[in-house]
């Protein structure tokens, strides 16, 4: 199955789009969008300044997602990032608290009359507070101290009461610390509309609380080994947040597509030689009798699964086709009067079918390419992949959409002739990609499914599967789509993991191909020429693809699952 139910995946995507639209409307920033639950500007995720800003579109209901979007938007509107960085304290704990205090200040300033926005902000904070408490994170001395400080600061600055459910829990701690921090809390309330003035009591309060935490840790013997790690705490509703000053400071100046993970020689990604690269028709790699046997095997599997192509086609058509004028429909009971039937109006006044209407028919002004990772690890799942791609290609054609089925692998194991040439040249440093690429075409956009059905069955040929250079394959597939005269282009990359070529990794560094793939995806995401999405076969591809889903290869592929995949593809708008 997919990582979430197909309908849930589509619903999560729609909710994130609505939240992104809200954030853009509140901030006036057209570059904002959500990616895997994170608010991003263009292609860069914005830092989470407080734990209650973290959201999950597949788990949270829409009200909580709206609250997180509103919280993030209020921070962008009411906080000067450069001024905030200049005023932030250096010690980690103090800076963490300072970040949260600034987020609280921003959330205390909803525009007059926007009562729904204020309610969303309050609901989001209270939901996080309940989760923190119920997870047992307030059970120890440090947890209850930080939780109490955040609760009373939020209440004092926003004017809303602390959470009823935990008011009794924090009462003793509050009574013990308020005499020491009361003046700072009053300063937060008094200067909540002035960021620079607010920073002074916020810094002082953060310093006092950090001192209390250090004293409590020493008093109760809390060693560094027991201190919560930021990554663990983020997933368990803790108060650690992921701020990164270098990321914030460099966000405006970093060029799209730049990658610090590439070759330290600053040459960027390159191929040592392209002489042995090739693009071939997949059918040319297998004998025709063998292809016919493969096709018979694929047809048998599809028949056993009872896949309904017409239903899948309707889903794709409703999501991707656009209406186009296709003449007139005459003899209608309403619409425009048909001048040729004016005489009938006189002779038969009771006759109503004298109108005509403009006829609109769905037109598939969209192309979909399926790019299959033909690396060795995919060999065990190729039956599922072949059924998936064959059924979707057939349904797409029935929906009037242009489709291509492509694949990528390497021409040899461990580099082949490219690596031998490099060895013969005394192994120069940073050679770049060291293997022969093999890009395979199973179906072109001009081929009908019936004509290409035998070629698609070449996926069953086991010796096609070697290693994978995903970045260049995505570039190749996008270039093919860009040559088609359509309005929308979607590339579905079907893979089970990260790029892998042993020769390239050994001669450069382990993340060389990974970094290039991310750079390629970043570029197309910025250009918005092709919507590149990842369909993981038993693997989560969210580390690479902004939009991705996971298909469980151990579950039978039937019409319901294919309809879910079709809806997921159609949700890319």
Coordinates of C-alpha atoms in Angstrom, one line a residue, residues 126 161-168:
X126 CA -2.9 24.4 23.2
X161 CA -5.2 31.8 30.1
X162 CA -2.8 28.9 30.5
X163 CA -4.0 25.5 29.5
X164 CA -6.7 24.3 31.9
X165 CA -5.6 20.7 31.8
X166 CA -2.1 21.5 33.1
X167 CA -2.8 24.6 35.3
X168 CA -2.7 22.6 38.5

